[in-house]
Tab-separated table of C-alpha atoms in Angstrom:
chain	number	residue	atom	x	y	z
T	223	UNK	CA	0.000	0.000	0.000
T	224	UNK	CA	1.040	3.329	-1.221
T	225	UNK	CA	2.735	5.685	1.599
T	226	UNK	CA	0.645	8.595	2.727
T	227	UNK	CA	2.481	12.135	4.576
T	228	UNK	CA	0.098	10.976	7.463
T	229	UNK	CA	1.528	7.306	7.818
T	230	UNK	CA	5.358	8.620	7.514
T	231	UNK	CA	4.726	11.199	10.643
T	232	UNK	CA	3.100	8.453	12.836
T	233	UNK	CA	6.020	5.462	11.559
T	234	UNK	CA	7.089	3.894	14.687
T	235	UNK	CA	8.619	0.347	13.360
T	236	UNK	CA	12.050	0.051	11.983
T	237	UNK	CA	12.286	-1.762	8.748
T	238	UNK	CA	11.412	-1.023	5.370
T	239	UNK	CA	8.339	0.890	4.512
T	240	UNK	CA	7.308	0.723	0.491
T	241	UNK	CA	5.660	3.344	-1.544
T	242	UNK	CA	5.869	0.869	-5.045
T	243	UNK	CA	7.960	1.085	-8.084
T	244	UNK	CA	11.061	0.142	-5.946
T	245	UNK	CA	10.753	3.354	-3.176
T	246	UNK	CA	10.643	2.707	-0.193
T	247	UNK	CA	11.564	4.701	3.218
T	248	UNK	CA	13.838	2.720	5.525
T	249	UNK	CA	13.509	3.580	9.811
T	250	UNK	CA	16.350	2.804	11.315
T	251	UNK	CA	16.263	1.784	14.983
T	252	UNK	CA	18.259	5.067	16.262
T	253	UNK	CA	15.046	6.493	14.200
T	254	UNK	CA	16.727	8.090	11.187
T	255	UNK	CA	14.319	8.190	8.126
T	256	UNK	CA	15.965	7.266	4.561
T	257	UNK	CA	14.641	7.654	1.294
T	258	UNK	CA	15.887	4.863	-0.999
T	259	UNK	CA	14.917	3.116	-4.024
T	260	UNK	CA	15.773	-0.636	-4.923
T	261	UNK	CA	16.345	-1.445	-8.637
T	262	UNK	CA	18.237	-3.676	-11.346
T	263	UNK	CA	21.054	-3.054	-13.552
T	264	UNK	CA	23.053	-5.653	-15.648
T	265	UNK	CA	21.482	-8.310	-13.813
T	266	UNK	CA	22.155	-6.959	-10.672
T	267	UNK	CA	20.370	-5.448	-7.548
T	268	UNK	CA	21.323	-2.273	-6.695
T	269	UNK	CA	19.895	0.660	-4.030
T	270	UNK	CA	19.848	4.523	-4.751
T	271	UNK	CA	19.467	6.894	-2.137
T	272	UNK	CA	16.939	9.915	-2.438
T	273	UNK	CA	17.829	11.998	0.659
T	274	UNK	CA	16.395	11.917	4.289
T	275	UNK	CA	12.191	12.381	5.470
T	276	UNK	CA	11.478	14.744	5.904
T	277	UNK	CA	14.038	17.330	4.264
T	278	UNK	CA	12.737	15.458	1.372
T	279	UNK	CA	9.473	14.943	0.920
T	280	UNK	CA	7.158	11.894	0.033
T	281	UNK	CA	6.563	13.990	-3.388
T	282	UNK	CA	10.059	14.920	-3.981
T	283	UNK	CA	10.812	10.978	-3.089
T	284	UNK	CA	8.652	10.041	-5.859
T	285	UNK	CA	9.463	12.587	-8.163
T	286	UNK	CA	13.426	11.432	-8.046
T	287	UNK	CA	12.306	7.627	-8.080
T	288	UNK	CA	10.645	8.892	-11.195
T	289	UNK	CA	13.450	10.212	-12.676
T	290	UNK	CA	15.706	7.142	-12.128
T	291	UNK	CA	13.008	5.013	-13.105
T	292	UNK	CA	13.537	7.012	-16.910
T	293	UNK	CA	16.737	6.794	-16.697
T	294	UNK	CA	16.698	2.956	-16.079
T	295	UNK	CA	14.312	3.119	-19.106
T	296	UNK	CA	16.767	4.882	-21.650
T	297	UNK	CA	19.795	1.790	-20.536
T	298	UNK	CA	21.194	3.927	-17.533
T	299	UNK	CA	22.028	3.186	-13.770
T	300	UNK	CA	20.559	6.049	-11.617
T	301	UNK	CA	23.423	5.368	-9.772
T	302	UNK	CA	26.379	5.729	-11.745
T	303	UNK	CA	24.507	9.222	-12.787
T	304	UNK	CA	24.086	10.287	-9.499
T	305	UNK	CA	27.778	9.825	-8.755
T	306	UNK	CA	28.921	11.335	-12.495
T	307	UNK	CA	26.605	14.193	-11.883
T	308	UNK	CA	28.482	14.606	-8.163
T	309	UNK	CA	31.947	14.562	-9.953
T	310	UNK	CA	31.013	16.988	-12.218
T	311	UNK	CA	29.616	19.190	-9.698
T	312	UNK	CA	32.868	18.995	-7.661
T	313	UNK	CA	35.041	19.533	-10.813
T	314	UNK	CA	33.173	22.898	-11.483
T	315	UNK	CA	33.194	24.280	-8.156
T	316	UNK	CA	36.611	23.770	-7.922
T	317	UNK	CA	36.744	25.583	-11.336
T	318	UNK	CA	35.197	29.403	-10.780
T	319	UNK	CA	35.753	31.675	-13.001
T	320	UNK	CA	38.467	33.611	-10.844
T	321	UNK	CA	40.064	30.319	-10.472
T	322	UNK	CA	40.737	29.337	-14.087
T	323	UNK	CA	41.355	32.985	-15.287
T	324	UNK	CA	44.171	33.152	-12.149
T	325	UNK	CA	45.782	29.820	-13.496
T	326	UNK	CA	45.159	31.430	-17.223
T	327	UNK	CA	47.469	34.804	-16.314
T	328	UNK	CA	50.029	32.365	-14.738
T	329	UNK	CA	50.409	30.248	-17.188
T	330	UNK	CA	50.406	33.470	-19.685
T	331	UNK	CA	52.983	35.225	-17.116
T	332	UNK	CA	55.879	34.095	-18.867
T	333	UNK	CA	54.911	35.703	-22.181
T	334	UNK	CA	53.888	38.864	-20.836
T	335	UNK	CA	55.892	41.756	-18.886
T	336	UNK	CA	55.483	42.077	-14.663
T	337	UNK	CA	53.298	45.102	-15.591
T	338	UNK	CA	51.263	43.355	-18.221
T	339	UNK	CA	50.320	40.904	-15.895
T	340	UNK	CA	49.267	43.575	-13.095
T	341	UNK	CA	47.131	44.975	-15.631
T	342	UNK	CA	45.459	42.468	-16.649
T	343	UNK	CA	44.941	40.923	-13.195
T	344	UNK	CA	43.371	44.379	-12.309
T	345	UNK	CA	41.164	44.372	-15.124
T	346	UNK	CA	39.249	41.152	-13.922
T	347	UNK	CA	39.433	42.309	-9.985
T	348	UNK	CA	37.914	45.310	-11.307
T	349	UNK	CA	35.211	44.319	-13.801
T	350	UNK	CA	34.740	40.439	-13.380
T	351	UNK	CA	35.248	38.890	-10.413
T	352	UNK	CA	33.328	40.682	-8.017
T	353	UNK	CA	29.703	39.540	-9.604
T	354	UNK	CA	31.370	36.605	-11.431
T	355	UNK	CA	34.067	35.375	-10.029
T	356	UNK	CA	32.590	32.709	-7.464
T	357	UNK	CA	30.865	30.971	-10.301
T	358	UNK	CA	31.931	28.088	-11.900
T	359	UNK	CA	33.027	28.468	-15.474
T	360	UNK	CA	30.214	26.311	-16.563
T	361	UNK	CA	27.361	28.048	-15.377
T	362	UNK	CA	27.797	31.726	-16.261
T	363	UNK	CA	26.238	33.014	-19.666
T	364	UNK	CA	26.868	34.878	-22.363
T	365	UNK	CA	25.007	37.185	-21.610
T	366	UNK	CA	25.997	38.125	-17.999
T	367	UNK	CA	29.437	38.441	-19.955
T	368	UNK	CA	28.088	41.054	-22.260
T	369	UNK	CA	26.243	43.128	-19.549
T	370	UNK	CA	29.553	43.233	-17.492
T	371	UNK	CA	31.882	44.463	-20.559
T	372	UNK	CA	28.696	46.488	-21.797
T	373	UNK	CA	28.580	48.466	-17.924
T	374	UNK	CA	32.656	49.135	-18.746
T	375	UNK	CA	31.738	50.633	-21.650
T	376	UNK	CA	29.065	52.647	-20.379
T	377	UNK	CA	31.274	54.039	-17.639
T	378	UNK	CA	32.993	56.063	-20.780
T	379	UNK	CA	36.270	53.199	-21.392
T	380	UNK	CA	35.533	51.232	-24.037
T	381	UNK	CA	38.828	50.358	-25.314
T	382	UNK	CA	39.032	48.929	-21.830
T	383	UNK	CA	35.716	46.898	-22.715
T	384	UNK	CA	37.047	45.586	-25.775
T	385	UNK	CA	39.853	43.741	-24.154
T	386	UNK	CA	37.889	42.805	-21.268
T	387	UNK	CA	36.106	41.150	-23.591
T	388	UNK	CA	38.937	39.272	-25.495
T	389	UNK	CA	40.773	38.139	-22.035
T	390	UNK	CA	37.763	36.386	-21.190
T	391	UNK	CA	37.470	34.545	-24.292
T	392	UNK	CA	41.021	33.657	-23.929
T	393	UNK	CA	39.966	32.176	-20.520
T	394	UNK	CA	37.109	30.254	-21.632
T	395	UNK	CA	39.146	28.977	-24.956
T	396	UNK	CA	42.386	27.956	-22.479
T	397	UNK	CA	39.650	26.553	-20.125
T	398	UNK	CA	38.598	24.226	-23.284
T	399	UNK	CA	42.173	23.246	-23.979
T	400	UNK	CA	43.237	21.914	-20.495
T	401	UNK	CA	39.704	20.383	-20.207
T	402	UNK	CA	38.904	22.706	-17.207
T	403	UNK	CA	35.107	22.948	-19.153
T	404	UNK	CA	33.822	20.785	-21.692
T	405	UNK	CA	32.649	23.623	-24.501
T	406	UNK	CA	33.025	27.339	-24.425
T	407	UNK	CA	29.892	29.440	-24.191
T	408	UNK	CA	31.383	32.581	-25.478
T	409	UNK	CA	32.528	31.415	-28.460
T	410	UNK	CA	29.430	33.896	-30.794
T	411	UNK	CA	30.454	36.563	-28.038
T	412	UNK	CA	31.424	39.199	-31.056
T	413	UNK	CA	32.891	42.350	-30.170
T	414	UNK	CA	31.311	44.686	-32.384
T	415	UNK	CA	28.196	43.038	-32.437
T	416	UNK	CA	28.052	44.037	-28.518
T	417	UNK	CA	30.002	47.324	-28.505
T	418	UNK	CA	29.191	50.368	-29.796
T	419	UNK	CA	31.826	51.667	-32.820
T	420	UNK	CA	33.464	54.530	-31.876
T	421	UNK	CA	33.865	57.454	-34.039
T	422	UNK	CA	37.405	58.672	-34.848
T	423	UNK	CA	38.118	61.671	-37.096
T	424	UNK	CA	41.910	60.326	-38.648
T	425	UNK	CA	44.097	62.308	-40.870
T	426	UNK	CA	43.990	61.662	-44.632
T	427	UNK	CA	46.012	58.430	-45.054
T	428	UNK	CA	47.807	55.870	-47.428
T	429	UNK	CA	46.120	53.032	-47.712
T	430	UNK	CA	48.044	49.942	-47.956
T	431	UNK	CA	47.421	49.501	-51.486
T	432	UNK	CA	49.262	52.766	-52.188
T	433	UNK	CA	51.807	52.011	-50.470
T	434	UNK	CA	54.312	50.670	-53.496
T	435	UNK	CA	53.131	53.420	-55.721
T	436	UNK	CA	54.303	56.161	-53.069
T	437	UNK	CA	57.753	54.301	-52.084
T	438	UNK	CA	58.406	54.622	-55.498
T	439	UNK	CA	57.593	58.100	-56.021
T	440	UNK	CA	59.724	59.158	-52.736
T	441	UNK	CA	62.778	57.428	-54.034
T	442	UNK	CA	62.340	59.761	-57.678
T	443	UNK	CA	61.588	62.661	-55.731
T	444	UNK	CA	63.616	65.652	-56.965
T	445	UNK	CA	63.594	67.443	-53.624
T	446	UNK	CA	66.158	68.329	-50.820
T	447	UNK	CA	67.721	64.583	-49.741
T	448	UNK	CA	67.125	66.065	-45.931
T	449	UNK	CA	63.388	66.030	-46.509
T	450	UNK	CA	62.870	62.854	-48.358
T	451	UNK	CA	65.186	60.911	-45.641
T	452	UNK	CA	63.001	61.764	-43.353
T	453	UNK	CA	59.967	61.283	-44.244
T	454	UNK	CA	61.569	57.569	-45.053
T	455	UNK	CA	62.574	57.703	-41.145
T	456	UNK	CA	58.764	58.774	-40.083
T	457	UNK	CA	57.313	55.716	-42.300
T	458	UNK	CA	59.977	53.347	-40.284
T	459	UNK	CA	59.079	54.875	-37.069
T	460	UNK	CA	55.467	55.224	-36.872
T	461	UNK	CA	56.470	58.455	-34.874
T	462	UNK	CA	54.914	62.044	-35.280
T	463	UNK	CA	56.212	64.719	-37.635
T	464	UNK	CA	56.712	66.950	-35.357
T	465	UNK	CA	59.280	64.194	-33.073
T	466	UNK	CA	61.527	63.461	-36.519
T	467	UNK	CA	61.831	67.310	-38.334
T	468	UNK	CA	63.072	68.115	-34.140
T	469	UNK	CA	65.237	65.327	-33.889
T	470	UNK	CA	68.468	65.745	-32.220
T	471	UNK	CA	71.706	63.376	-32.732
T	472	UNK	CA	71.853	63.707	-29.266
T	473	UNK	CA	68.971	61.517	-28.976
T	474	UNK	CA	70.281	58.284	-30.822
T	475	UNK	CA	72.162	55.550	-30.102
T	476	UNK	CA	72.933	53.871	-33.013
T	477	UNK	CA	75.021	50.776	-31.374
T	478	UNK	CA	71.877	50.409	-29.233
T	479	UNK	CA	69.831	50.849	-32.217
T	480	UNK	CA	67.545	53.245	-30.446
T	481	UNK	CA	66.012	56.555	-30.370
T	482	UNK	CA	65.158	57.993	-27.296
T	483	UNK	CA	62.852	61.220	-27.776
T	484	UNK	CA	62.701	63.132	-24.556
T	485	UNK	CA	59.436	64.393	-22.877
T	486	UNK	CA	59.547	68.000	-23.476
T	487	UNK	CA	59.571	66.630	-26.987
T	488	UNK	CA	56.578	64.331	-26.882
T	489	UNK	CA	53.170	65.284	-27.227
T	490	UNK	CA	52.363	63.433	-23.965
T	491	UNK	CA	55.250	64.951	-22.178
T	492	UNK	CA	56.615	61.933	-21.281
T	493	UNK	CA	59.845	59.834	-22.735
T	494	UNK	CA	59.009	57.749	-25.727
T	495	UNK	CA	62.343	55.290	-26.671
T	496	UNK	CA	61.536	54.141	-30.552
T	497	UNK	CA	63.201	50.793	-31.387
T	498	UNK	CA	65.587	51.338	-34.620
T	499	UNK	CA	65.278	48.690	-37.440
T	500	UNK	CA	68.266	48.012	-39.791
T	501	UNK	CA	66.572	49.917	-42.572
T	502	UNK	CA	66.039	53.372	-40.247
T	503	UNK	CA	69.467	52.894	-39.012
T	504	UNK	CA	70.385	52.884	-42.462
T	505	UNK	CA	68.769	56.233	-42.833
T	506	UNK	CA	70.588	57.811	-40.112
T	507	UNK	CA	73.909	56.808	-41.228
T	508	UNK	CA	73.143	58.347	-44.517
T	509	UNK	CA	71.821	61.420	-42.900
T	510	UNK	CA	75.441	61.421	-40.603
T	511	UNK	CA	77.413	62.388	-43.945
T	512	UNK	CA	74.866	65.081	-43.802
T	513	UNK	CA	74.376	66.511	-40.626
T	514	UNK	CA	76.420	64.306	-38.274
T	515	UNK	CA	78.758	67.730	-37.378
T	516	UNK	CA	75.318	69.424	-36.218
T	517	UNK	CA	72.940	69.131	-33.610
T	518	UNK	CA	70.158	68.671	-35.640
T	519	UNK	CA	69.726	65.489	-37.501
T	520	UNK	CA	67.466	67.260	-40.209
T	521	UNK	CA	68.032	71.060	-40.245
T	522	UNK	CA	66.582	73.164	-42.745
T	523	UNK	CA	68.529	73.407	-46.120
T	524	UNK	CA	68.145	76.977	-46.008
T	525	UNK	CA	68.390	77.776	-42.014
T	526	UNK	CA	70.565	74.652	-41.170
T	527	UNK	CA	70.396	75.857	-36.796
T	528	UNK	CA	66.465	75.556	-37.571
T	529	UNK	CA	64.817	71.914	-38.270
T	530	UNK	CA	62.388	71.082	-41.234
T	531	UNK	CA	59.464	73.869	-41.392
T	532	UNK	CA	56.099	72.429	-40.128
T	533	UNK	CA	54.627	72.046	-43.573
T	534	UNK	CA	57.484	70.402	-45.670
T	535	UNK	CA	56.724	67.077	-45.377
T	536	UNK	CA	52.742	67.507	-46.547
T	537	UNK	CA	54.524	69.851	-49.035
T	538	UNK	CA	56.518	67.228	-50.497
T	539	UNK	CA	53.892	64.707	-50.639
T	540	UNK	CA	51.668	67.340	-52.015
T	541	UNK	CA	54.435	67.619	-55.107
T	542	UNK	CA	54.136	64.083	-54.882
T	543	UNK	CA	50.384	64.198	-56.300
T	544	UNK	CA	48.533	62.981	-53.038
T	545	UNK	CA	47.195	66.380	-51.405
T	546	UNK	CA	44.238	65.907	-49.536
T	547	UNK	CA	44.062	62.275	-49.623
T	548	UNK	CA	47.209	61.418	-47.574
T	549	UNK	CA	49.595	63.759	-44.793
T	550	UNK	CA	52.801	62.557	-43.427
T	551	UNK	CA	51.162	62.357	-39.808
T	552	UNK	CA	48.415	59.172	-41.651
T	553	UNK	CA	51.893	57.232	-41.756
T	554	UNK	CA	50.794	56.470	-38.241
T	555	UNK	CA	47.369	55.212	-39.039
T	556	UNK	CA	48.680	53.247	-41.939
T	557	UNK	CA	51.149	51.316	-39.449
T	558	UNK	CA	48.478	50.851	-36.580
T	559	UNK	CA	46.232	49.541	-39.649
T	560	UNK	CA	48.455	47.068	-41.663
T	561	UNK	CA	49.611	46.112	-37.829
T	562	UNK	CA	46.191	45.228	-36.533
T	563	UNK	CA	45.558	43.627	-39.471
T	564	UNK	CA	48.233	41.504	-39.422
T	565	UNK	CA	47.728	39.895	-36.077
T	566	UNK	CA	50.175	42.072	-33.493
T	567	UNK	CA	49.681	42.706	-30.147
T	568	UNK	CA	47.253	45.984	-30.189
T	569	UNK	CA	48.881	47.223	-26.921
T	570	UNK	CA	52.248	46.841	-28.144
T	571	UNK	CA	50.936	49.076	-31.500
T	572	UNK	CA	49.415	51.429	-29.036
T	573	UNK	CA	52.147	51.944	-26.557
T	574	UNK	CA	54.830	51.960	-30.056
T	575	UNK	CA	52.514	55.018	-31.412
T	576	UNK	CA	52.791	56.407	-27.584
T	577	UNK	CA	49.836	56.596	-27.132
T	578	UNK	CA	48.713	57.590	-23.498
T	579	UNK	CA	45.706	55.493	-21.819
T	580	UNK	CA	43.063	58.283	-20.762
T	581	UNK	CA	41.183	56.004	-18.484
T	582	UNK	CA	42.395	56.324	-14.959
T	583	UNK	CA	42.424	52.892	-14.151
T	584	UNK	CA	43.588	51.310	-17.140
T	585	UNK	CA	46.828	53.739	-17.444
T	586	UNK	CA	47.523	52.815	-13.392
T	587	UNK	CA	48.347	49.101	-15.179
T	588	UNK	CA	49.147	50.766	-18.477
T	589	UNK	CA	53.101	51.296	-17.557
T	590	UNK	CA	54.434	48.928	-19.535
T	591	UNK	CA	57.295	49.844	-22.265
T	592	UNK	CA	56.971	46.219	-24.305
T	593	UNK	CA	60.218	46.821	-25.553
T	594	UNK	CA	61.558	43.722	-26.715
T	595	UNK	CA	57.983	43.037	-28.871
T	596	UNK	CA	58.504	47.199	-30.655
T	597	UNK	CA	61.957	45.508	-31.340
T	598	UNK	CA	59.948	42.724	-33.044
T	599	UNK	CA	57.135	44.868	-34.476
T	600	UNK	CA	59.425	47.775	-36.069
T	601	UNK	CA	61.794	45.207	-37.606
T	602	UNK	CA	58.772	43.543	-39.341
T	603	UNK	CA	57.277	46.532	-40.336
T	604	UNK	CA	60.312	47.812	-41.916
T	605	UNK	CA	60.950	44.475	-44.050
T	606	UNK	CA	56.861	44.866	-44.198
T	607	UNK	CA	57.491	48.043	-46.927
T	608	UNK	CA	60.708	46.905	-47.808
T	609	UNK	CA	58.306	43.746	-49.249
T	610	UNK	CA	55.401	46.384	-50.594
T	611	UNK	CA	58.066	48.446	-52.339
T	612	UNK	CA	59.421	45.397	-54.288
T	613	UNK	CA	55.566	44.499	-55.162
T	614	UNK	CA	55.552	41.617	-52.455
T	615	UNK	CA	52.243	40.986	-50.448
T	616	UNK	CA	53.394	40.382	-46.952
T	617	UNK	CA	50.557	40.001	-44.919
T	618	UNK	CA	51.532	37.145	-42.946
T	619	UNK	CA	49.636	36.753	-39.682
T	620	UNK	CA	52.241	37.627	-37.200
T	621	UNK	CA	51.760	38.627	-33.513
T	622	UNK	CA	54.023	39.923	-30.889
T	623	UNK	CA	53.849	38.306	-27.380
């Protein structure tokens, strides 16, 4: 006869007390109340237990005795699901979301510099892990991913959205690899199908595809050999007009194969050391036979104590035939373009360009000088046109630690 809530409050004999279907509730003499079900699997007899009466009721008794009954219908053992279903519950609570992204930056740590690492790490403790840390990887969603990155970006920082965005990808994709979670959730998370585009005004530009046409115009350029050397030295540098028509020989060290501009010299007011590749170097030592006995590395042909006048370079390339569709300062935006493109490191492009974080938080992490990877990047970037010039499509996918 079917148990009844009435007959389990009153129970009084130890022993086994059946509901049907295999359930039954078991008193023990020291009077503890146990829900279990009796069953057969491969030929054998097995028990399951459902919990202890009355945390778990006669209903929720039946409903699990239900659910292992199906289960026994579809070829399973209740059992060896209950116990999978407990491994699996330990294995994701012992992987949170803080958990696997902390063993993610170590393992990263070697790749990236001390400061890198702060910065990221800061990033998550600031945006992430307070409302998602606790969580195991498993269970958060997409979209409580794009709400978090989406409140960054309301806040007014949505660069520092963006690679929110992209380190926790790289989580959940590392997660995948060392089998810390079976599939990753965020794979459709798409940047700009979450964030807003922003709008940036740039300077007329070359576009990559003019790049071979223009090389070869510079080198048959009839014009002073100070100005056309250094507008090849602002392509190779990525730096700002104004940085290479001041630029002192004090500044350079050619051994070192480095140019370090000083801050009263930067826009930013703050030191900006430029990587030299072989082909800029190559520049200077050409410019030395012209200008190595003064202190300017490019004075004026006409006033050689004064540098370059402010509009010679968009002069030349006027003369050239590409005013108003290109200025010597879009060699920056052709770089960080064709860069980008090509797979590198977006904060080693930024921090190369000197550019200067304007969120407060982000540039407290933002200190690093990524030195060895501008090595790297202005290197390729000089072979890069060296390629483009010789009619050679280099775009190679290529990325910087």
């Amino acid at each position: 006869m079917p148990l009844t809530d009435a007959k389990l409050r009153t129970l009084t004999d130890p022993g086994k007390h059946f509901d049907g279907g295999g359930l039954y509730l078991e008193l023990t003499k020291a009077g503890g109340r146990y829900w279990r079900m009796k069953y057969r699997h491969g030929g054998k007899e097995k028990r399951l237990a459902l919990g202890v009466y009355p945390a778990v009721t006669l209903k929720a008794a039946r409903d699990a005795a239900g659910e292992a009954r199906t289960a026994l219908q579809a070829g399973d053992d209740p059992g060896a699901l209950r116990k999978a279903g407990k491994v699996k519950a330990a294995h994701e609570s012992a992987n949170t979301l803080e958990t696997v992204a902390r063993d993610w930056m170590a393992h990263q740590s070697t790749r990236w510099e001390p400061v890198t690492s702060e910065r990221i790490a800061a990033s998550f403790e600031g945006h992430i892990f307070p409302a998602l840390g606790a969580r195991p990887l498993a269970s958060i969603k997409p979209g409580e991913i794009m709400a978090a990155v989406k409140k960054i970006e309301a806040g007014g920082a949505a660069d520092q959205a963006a690679r929110v965005l992209q380190r926790v990808k790289a989580v959940y994709r590392w997660a995948v690899t060392h089998e810390r979670i079976e599939s990753n959730p965020m794979l459709d998370l798409v940047p700009s199908e979450i964030l807003k585009p922003r709008q940036v005004n740039h300077r007329p530009a070359l576009s990559d595809r003019e790049v071979p046409e223009f090389l070869r115009k510079l080198d048959d350029y009839g014009g002073d050999a100070h100005t056309v050397l250094a507008l090849r030295l602002l392509m190779l540098t990525a730096t700002r007009p104004g940085e290479v028509r001041g630029a002192r020989w004090a500044e350079f060290d050619l051994e070192g194969a480095l140019w370090t501009i000083p801050a009263e010299r930067m826009k930013m007011r703050t030191e900006h050391r430029v990587p030299l590749s072989r082909q800029a170097l190559e520049v200077l030592r050409t410019m030395q036979t012209l200008s190595g006995d003064r202190d300017l590395v490019f004075p004026s042909p006409y006033y050689p104590s004064k540098s370059l006048s402010e509009n010679t370079f968009n002069s030349a390339m006027a003369r050239m035939g590409y005013k108003g569709s290109a200025t010597a300062h879009g060699f920056r935006a052709l770089f960080s373009t064709v860069a980008n493109e090509c797979g590198w490191n977006p904060d080693v492009i930024e921090r190369q360009l000197a550019h200067i974080e304007r969120n407060g938080v982000r540039a407290a992490y933002h200190r690093s000088t990524y030195m060895q990877d501008r090595e790297k990047l202005l290197q390729w970037w000089a072979d890069y046109l060296e390629g483009r010039k010789a009619g050679k499509v280099l775009k190679m996918p290529k990325r910087a630690a």
